[in-house]
Coordinates of C-alpha atoms and ligand atoms in Angstrom, one line a residue:
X1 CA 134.3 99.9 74.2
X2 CA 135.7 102.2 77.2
X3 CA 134.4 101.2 80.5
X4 CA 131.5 102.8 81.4
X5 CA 131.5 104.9 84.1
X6 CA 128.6 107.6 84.6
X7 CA 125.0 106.3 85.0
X8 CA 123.4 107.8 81.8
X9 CA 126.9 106.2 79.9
X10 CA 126.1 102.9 81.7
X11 CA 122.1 103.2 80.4
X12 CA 123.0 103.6 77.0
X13 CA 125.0 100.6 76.8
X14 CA 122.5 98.5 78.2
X15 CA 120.3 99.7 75.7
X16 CA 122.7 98.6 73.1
X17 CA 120.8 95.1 74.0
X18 CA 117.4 96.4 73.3
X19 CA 115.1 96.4 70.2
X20 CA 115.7 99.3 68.5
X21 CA 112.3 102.2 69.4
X22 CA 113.4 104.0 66.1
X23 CA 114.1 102.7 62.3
X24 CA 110.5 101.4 61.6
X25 CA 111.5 97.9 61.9
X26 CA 110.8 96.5 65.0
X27 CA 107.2 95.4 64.1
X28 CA 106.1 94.5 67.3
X29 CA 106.2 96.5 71.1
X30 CA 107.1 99.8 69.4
X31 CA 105.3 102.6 66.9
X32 CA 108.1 104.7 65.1
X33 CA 106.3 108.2 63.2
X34 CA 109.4 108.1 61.9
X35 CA 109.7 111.8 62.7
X36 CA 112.7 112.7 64.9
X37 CA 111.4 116.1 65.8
X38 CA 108.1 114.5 67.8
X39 CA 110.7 112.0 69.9
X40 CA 112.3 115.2 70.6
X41 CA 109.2 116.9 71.7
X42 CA 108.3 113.5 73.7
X43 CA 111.5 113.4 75.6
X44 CA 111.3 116.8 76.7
X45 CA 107.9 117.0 78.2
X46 CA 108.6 113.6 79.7
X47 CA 111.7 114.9 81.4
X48 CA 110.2 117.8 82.5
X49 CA 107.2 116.2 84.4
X50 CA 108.7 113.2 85.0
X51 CA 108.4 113.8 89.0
X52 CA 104.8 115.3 88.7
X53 CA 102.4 113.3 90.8
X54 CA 99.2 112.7 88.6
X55 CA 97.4 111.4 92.2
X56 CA 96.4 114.8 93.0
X57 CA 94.4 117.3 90.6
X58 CA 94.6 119.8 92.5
X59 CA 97.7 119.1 93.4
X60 CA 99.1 119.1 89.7
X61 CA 96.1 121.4 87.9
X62 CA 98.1 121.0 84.7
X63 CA 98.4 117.1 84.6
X64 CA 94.6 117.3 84.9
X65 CA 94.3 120.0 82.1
X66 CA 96.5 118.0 79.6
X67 CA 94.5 114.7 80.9
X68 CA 91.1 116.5 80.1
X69 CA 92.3 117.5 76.6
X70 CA 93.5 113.9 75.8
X71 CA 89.8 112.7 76.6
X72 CA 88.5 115.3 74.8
X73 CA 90.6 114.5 71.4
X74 CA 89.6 110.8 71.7
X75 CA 85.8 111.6 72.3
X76 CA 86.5 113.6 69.4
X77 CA 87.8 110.6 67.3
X78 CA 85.5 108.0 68.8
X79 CA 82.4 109.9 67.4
X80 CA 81.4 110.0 71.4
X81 CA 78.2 111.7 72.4
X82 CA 78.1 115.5 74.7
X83 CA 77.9 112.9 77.8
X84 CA 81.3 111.2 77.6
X85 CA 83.5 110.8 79.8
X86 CA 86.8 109.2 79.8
X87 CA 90.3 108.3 81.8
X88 CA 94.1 108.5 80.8
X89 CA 95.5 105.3 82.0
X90 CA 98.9 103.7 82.3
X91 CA 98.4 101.9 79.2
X92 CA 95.9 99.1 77.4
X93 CA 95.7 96.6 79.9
X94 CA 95.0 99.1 82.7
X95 CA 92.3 100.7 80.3
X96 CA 90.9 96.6 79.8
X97 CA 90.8 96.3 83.7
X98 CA 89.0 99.1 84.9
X99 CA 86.4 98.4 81.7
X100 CA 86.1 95.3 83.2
X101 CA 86.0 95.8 86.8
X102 CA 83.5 99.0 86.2
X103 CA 81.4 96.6 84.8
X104 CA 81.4 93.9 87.3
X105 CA 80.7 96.7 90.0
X106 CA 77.9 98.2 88.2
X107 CA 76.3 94.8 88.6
X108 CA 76.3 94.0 92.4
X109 CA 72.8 91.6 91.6
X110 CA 75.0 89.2 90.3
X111 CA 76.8 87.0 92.2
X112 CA 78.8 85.1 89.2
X113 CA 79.7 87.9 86.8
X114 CA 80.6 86.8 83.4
X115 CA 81.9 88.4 80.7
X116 CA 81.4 87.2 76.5
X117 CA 84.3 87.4 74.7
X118 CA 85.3 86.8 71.2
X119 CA 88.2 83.7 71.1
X120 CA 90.4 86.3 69.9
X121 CA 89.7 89.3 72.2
X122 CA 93.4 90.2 73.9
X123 CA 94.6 88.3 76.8
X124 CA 94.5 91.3 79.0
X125 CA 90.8 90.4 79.6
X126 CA 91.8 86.6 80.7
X127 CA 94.2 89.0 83.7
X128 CA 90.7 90.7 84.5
X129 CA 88.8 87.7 84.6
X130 CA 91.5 86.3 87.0
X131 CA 91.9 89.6 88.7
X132 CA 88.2 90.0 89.3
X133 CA 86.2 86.9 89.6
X134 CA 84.6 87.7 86.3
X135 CA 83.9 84.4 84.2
X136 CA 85.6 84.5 80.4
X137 CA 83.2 83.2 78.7
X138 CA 84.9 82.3 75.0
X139 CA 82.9 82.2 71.7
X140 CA 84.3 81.0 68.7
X141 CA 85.1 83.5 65.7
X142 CA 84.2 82.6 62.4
X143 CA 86.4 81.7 59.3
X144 CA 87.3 85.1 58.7
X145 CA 88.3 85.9 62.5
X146 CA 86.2 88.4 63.5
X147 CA 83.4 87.8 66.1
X148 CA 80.4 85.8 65.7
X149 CA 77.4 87.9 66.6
X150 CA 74.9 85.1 66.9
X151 CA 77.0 83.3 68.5
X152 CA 77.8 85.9 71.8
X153 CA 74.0 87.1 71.1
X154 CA 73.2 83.6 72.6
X155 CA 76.4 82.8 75.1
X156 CA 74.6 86.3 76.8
X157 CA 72.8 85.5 80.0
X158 CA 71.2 87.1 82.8
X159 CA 75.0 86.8 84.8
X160 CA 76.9 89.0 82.0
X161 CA 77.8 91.8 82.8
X162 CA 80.2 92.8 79.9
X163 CA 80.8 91.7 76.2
X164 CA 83.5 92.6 74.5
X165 CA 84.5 93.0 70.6
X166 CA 87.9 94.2 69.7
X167 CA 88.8 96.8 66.6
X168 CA 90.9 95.3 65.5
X169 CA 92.3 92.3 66.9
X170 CA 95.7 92.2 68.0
X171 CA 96.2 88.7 66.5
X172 CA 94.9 88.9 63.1
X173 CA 94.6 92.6 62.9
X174 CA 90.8 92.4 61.8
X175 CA 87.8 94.6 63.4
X176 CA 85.1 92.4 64.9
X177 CA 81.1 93.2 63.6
X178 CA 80.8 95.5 66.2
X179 CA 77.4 97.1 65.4
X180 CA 75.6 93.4 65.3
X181 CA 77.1 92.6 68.9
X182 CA 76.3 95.8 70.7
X183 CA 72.9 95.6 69.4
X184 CA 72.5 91.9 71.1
X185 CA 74.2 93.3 74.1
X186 CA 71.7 96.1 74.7
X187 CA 69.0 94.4 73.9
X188 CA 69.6 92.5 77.0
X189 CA 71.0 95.6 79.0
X190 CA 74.4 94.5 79.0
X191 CA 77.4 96.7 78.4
X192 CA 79.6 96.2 75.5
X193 CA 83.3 97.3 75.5
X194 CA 85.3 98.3 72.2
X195 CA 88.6 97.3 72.4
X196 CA 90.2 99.4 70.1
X197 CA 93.6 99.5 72.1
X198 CA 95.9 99.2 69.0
X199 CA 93.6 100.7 66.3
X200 CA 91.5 103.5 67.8
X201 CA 94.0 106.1 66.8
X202 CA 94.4 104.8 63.2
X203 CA 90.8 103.9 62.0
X204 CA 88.8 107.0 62.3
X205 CA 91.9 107.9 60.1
X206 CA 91.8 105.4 57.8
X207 CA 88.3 106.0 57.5
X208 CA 89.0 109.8 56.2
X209 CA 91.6 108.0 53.9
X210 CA 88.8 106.8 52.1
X211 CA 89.8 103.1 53.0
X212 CA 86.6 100.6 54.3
X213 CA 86.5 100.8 57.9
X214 CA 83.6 99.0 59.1
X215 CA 81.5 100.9 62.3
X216 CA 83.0 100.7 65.7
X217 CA 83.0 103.9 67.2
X218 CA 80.4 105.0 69.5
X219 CA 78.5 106.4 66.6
X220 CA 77.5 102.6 67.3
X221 CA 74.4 102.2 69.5
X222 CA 74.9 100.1 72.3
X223 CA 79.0 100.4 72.5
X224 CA 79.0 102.1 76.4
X225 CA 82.8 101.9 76.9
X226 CA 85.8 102.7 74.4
X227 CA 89.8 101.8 75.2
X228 CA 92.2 103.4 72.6
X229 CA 96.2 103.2 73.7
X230 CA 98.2 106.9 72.7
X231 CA 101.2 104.8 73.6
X232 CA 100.4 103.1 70.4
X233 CA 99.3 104.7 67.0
X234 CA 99.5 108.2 68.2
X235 CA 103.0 107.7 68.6
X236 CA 103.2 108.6 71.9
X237 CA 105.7 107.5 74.9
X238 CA 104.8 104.6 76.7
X239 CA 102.8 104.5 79.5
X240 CA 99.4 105.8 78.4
X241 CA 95.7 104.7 77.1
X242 CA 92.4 106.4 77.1
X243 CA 89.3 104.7 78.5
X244 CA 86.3 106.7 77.4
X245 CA 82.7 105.7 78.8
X246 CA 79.0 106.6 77.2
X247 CA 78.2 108.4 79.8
X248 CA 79.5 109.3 83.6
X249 CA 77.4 107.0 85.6
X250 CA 78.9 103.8 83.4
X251 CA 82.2 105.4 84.6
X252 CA 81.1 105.6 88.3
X253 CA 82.1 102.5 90.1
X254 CA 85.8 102.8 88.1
X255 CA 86.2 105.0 90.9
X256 CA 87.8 104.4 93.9
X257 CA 87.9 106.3 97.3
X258 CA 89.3 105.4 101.0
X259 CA 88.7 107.7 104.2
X260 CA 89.2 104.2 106.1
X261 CA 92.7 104.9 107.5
X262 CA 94.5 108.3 109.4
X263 CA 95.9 109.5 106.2
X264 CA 94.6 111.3 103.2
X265 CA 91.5 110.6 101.8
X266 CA 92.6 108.2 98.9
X267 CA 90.9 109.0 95.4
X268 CA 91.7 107.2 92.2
X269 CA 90.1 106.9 88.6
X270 CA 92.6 104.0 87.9
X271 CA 94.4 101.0 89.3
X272 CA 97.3 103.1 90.1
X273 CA 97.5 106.1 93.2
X274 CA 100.9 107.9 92.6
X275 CA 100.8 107.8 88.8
X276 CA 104.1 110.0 87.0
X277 CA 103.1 112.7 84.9
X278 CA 105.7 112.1 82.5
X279 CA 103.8 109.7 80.1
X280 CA 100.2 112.3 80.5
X281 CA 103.0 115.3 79.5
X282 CA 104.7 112.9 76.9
X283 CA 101.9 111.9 75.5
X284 CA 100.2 115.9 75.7
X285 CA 102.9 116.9 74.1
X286 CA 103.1 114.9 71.3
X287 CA 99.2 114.6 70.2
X288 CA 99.7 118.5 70.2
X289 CA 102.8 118.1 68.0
X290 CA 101.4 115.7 65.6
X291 CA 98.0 117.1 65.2
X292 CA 94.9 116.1 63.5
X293 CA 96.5 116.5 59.7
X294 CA 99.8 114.7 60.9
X295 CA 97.8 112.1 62.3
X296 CA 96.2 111.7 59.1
X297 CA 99.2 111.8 57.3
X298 CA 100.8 109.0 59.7
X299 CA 98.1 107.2 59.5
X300 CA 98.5 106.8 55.6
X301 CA 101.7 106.2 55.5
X302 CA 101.3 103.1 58.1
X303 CA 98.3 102.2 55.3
X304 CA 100.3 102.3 52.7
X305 CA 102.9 100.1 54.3
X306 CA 101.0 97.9 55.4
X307 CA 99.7 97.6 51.5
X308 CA 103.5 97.0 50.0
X309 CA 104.1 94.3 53.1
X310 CA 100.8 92.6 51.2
X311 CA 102.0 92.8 47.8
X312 CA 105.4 91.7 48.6
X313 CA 103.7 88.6 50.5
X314 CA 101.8 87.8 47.4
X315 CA 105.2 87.8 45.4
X316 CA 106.4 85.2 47.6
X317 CA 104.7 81.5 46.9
X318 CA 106.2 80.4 50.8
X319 CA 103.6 82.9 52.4
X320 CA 100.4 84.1 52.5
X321 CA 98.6 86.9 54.5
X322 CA 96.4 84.6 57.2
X323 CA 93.2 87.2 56.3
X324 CA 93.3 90.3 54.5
X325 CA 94.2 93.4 57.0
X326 CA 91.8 96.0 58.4
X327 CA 94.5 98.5 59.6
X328 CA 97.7 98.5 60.1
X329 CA 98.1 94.7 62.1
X330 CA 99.3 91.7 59.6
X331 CA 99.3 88.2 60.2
X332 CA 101.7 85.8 57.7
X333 CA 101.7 82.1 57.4
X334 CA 103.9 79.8 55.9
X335 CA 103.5 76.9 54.0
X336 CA 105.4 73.8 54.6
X337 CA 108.7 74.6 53.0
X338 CA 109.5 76.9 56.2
X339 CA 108.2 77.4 59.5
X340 CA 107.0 80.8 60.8
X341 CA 109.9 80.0 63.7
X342 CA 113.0 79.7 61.6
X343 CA 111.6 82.8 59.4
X344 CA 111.1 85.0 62.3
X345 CA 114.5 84.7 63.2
X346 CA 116.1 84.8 59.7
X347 CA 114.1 88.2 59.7
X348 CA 115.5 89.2 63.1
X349 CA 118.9 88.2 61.9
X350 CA 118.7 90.7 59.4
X351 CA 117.3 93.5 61.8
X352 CA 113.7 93.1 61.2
X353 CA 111.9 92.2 64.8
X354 CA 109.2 90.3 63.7
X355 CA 106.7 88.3 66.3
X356 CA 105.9 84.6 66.4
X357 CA 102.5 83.5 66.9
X358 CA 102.5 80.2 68.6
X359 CA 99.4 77.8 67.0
X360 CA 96.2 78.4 68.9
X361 CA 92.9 75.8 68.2
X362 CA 92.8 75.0 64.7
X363 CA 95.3 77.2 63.9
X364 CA 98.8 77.1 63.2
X365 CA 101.7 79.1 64.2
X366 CA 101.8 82.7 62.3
X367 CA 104.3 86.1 62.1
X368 CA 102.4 89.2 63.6
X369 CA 103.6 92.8 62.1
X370 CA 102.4 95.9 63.8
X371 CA 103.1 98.2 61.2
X372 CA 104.1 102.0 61.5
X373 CA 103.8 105.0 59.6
X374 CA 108.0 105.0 60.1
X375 CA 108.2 101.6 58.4
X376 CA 106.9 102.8 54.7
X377 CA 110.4 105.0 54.0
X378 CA 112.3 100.9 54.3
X379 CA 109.5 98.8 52.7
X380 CA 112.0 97.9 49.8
X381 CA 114.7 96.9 52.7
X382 CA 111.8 94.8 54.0
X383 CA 111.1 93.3 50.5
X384 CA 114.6 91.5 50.3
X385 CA 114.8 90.9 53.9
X386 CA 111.9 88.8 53.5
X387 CA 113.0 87.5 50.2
X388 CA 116.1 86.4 51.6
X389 CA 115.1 85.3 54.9
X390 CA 112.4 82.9 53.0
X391 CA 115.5 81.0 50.9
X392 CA 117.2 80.5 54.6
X393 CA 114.4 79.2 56.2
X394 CA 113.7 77.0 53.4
X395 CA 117.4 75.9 53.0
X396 CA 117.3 74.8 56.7
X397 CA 113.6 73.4 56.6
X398 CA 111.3 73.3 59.6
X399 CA 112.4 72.8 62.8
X400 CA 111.1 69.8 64.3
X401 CA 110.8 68.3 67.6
X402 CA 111.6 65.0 68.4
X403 CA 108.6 62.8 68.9
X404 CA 109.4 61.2 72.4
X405 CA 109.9 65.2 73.8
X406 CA 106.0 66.0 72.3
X407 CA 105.2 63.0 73.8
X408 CA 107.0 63.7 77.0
X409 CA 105.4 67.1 77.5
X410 CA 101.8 65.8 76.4
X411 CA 102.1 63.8 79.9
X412 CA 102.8 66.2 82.5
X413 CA 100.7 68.0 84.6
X414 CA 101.5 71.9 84.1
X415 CA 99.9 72.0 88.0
X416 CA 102.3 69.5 89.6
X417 CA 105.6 70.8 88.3
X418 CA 107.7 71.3 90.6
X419 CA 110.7 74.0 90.7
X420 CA 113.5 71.7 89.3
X421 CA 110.7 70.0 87.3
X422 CA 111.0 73.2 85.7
X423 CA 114.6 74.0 85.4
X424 CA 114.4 70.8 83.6
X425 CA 112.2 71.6 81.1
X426 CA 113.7 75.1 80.7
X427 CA 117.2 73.7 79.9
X428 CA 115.9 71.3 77.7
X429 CA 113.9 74.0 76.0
X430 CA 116.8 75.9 75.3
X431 CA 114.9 78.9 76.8
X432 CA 117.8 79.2 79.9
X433 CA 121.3 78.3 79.4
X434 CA 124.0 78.7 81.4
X435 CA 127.2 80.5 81.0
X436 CA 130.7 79.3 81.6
X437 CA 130.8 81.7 84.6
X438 CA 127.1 80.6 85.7
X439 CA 125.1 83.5 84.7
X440 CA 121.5 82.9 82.8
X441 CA 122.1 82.9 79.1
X442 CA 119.2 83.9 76.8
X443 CA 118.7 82.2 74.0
X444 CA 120.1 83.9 70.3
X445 CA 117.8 82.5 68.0
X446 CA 114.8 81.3 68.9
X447 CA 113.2 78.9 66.5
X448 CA 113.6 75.7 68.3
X449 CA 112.1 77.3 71.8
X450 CA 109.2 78.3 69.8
X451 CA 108.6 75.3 68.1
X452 CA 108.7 73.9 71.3
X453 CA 106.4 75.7 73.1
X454 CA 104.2 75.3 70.5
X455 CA 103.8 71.4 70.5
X456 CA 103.0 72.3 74.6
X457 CA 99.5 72.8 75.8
X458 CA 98.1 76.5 76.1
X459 CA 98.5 75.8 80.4
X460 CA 101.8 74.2 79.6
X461 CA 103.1 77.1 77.9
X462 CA 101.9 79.5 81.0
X463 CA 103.9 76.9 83.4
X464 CA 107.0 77.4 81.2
X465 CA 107.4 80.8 80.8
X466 CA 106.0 81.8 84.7
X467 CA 109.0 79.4 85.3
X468 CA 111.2 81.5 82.6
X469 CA 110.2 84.5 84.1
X470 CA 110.7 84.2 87.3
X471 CA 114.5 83.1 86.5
X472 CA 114.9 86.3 84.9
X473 CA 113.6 88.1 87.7
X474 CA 116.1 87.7 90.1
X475 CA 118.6 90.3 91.8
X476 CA 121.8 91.8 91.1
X477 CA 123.5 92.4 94.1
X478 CA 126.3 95.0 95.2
X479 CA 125.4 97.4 92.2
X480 CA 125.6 100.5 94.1
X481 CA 129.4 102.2 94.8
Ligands
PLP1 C1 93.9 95.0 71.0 C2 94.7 95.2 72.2 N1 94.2 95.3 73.4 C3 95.0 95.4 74.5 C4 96.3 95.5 74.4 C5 97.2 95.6 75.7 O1 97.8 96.8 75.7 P1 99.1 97.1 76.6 O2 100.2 96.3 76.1 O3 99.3 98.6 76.4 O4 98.7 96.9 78.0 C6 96.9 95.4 73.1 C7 98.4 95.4 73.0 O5 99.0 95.2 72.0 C8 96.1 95.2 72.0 O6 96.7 95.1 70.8

C-alpha cells in the first residue's frame, strides 16, 4: 500500500483495522439498514452540522427544531400521553444517567436512594449507581430471564426511588413483564424506568408486524420515564438516544442551571454542555429518510433474520438458542463439544463479529447477536459460516485453563493489585503482548483471553480490563508535522 500522506488518506487506513459499520455482519456495536442511500443521507447532514453547538437553542433554533421532532416521533412510538416530554441525548448510557439521576433528585427526603433492578438490567445503571450514590439493588430474574415482579414488588422500600425493567434485555434479548412491575412501583409512588435502549425503535414495529410483543410502552400505567437509542434500530449515526418522561415535572430536576460564576448562565438538559449537532442532524436526517413505512419494513426484515438465525441454530445439535427471542437480540449456547470462545472466533475468522458473553451466576458463557435488518440479504452466508465454524471449534475442543492459573486467580485480591501485579496478569492473559519493537500487541484471536476471564471473579474481571484499558490508553507522541 502507498504511504499515506493526506489526513482523510491516513483515516481510511486506520479504519482498515475496524469492524466493518456496513455488510450486516458485525452483530454487535453496529446496526446496518442495509440501504446505502440513508448512510449517504447520514453523512451529509452530519458533515454539515458537525460544528453546530447544540448548548444553545437559541443559538442554533434548528438543532432545537430537529430535537423537538425526534421527541415527538418517539412519543409517537411509545404510545406517550399529550404531557410528554422528552431529551435527545448523546446516546443510551447518557439517556440511563439522567433517568437515574432525575430520579434521585426528585427524591431529596431520602437520604440513601436506591434503585430495584432486574439482575439483567444493562450495566449502564451499575455507572449511575456509582456515579450518583444511588444503591443497585439486584433481584433475581426467573428461569425465562425476564424480571420477577414479585420479587422487585417486595425488594421496593420507602428509600427507592427508581425501578427499572428493560425491553428487551441486552443480554438475552427478552422484554421484562413490564405492566406487573410498574403497577408495584406506583403503588408505592415510585418511578419506573423502561429501558428500551436497543428495542424501542423495533417493537412498536414488530408489534404492527403482527409478531407478540408483550406491553411496555407508556400505554403502561405506571411507566413515568422511557429511553430508546436512534443510534441503534433506527439506524441512525452514533451519538444519539431519546429520553422521554410522563410528564414535565418528572423531567424537571434532569435539568441543570449555573448563574454561580462571571460567565454565561449555564443551562443543560443533559450530562453534556457543548454537545455537536452532527449526531441530532444525522440522526434528523435519517428518521426523515427512513420513515414510518421504511421503519416498518426494516424492522421486518431484522425479524425475519433474526427467525432464519433460529432455524439455522436448531439445525445445528452443538447449539441452542439460550431463550427464545423477543426482537431482534439472540443469545446461543454451546454444548460441551465447543466453547462459545473458540466459536466466536471461528465466526470472526470468517468475517462474522459475533460477541462473547462471559458466564454470569448460574450461567454459562453465551454468543450475543444484535441483529439488523442489513443482515437478512447474507443469512445463507451466515448459515455455513456457522456450520463451519461449529466443525472448527469442535475439531480443536474447548479451551481450557490450567487448574493451578484458576486457582491462582481465585486467591488474589482484585483491590490490592498493584500496577506490575497487573502487567503480570495481562501478559499471562494473553490480553497484552509485546512486539519485537516494543509496541502493545492486541491479541488475534481471542478464545483463551476469554476463557480466562471467565474463570476470574466479576471484580476480577473489572481489575483486568481497567488494567487493559488503561494500557491502551496511552499517547502517541510527535504525530503532528
Ligand atoms: C438495553 C440497553 N440499555 C442501554 C444500553 C447502553 O447504550 P449505549 O451503548 O448507547 O450507551 C444498551 C447498549 O447496548 C442496551 O442494549
Amino acid at each position: 500500500m502507498p504511504d499515506p500522506t493526506s489526513p482523510l488518506e491516513r483515516l481510511r487506513a486506520l479504519q482498515g483495522a475496524d469492524l466493518p459499520v456496513h455488510g450486516g455482519r458485525t452483530l454487535a456495536y453496529v446496526y446496518d439498514s442495509g440501504e446505502p442511500e440513508v448512510d449517504r443521507v447520514a453523512r451529509e447532514a452530519v458533515a454539515t452540522y458537525a460544528a453546530s453547538n447544540a448548548l444553545d437553542p437559541t443559538a442554533f433554533p434548528s438543532l432545537l427544531q430537529m430535537e423537538n421532532e425526534l421527541v415527538g416521533v418517539a412519543c409517537d412510538l411509545l404510545h406517550a400521553p399529550a404531557s410528554a416530554v422528552g431529551t435527545v441525548t448523546s446516546g443510551g448510557t447518557e439517556s440511563i444517567l439522567l433517568a437515574v439521576q432525575g430520579a434521585r433528585d426528585s427524591r431529596p427526603d431520602v437520604v440513601r436512594p436506591r434503585m430495584v433492578l432486574p439482575a439483567t438490567a444493562h450495566a449502564a445503571f451499575h455507572k449511575a449507581a456509582h456515579y450518583f450514590g444511588v444503591e443497585a439493588v439486584l433481584v433475581p430474574v426467573g428461569a425465562d430471564f425476564r424480571a420477577d415482579p414479585a420479587a422487585m414488588a417486595a425488594a421496593i422500600d420507602d428509600d427507592t426511588v427508581l425501578v427499572v425493567v428493560s425491553a428487551p434485555s441486552y443480554a438475552h434479548g427478552v422484554v421484562d413483564p413490564v405492566a406487573e412491575v410498574a403497577a408495584a412501583a406506583a403503588a408505592r409512588g415510585v418511578r419506573c424506568h423502561v429501558d428500551a435502549c436497543i428495542g424501542g425503535w423495533v417493537l412498536p414495529y414488530a408489534a404492527r408486524l403482527g409478531r407478540d410483543v408483550r406491553p411496555w410502552t407508556f400505554a403502561v400505567e405506571g411507566v413515568t420515564s422511557i429511553s430508546v437509542d436512534t443510534h441503534k434500530y433506527a439506524y441512525a449515526p452514533k451519538g444519539t438516544s431519546v429520553l422521554v418522561h410522563r410528564d414535565a415535572a418528572l423531567r424537571r430536576p434532569q435539568f441543570f442551571a449555573s448563574a454561580a460564576w462571571p460567565g454565561y448562565t449555564m443551562l443543560n438538559a443533559t450530562t453534556q454542555s457543548t454537545r455537536s449537532g452532527g449526531p441530532v442532524a444525522g440522526t434528523w436526517a435519517v428518521v426523515q429518510q427512513i420513515g414510518d413505512e421504511g421503519y416498518l419494513r426494516l424492522a421486518g426484515r431484522a425479524l425475519e433474520a433474526v427467525d432464519a438465525i433460529v432455524e439455522m441454530v436448531g439445525a445445528e445439535p452443538a447449539l441452542r438458542v439460550v431463550v427464545p427471542p423477543d426482537s431482534t437480540l439472540v443469545t446461543l449456547a454451546t454444548d460441551d463439544s465447543c466453547d462459545p470462545f473458540t466459536l466466536t472466533d471461528e465466526l470472526v475468522a470468517r468475517g462474522w463479529y459475533v460477541q462473547p458473553q462471559l458466564s454470569f451466576g448460574d450461567h454459562g458463557p453465551t454468543i450475543h447477536l444484535s441483529v439488523s435488518a442489513g443482515t437478512l440479504a447474507h443469512v445463507d452466508e451466515l448459515r455455513t459460516a456457522l456450520h463451519a465454524s461449529v466443525a472448527a471449534a469442535q475439531a480443536s475442543g474447548p479451551v481450557a485453563v490450567d487448574e493451578q492459573v484458576v486457582a491462582f486467580i481465585e486467591a488474589l485480591d482484585p483491590a490490592a493489585l498493584g500496577d506490575e501485579d497487573l502487567d503480570g496478569l495481562l501478559a499471562a492473559s494473553g490480553l497484552v503482548g509485546t512486539s519485537a519493537d516494543g509496541d502493545l500487541e492486541l491479541p488475534s484471536r481471542m478464545a483463551e483471553v476469554n476463557a480466562m476471564l471467565d474463570v476470574a471473579s466479576p471484580a476480577m474481571r473489572e481489575a483486568l480490563l481497567v488494567a487493559f484499558l488503561d494500557r491502551l490508553q496511552r499517547p502517541v507522541r510527535g504525530v503532528l508535522r
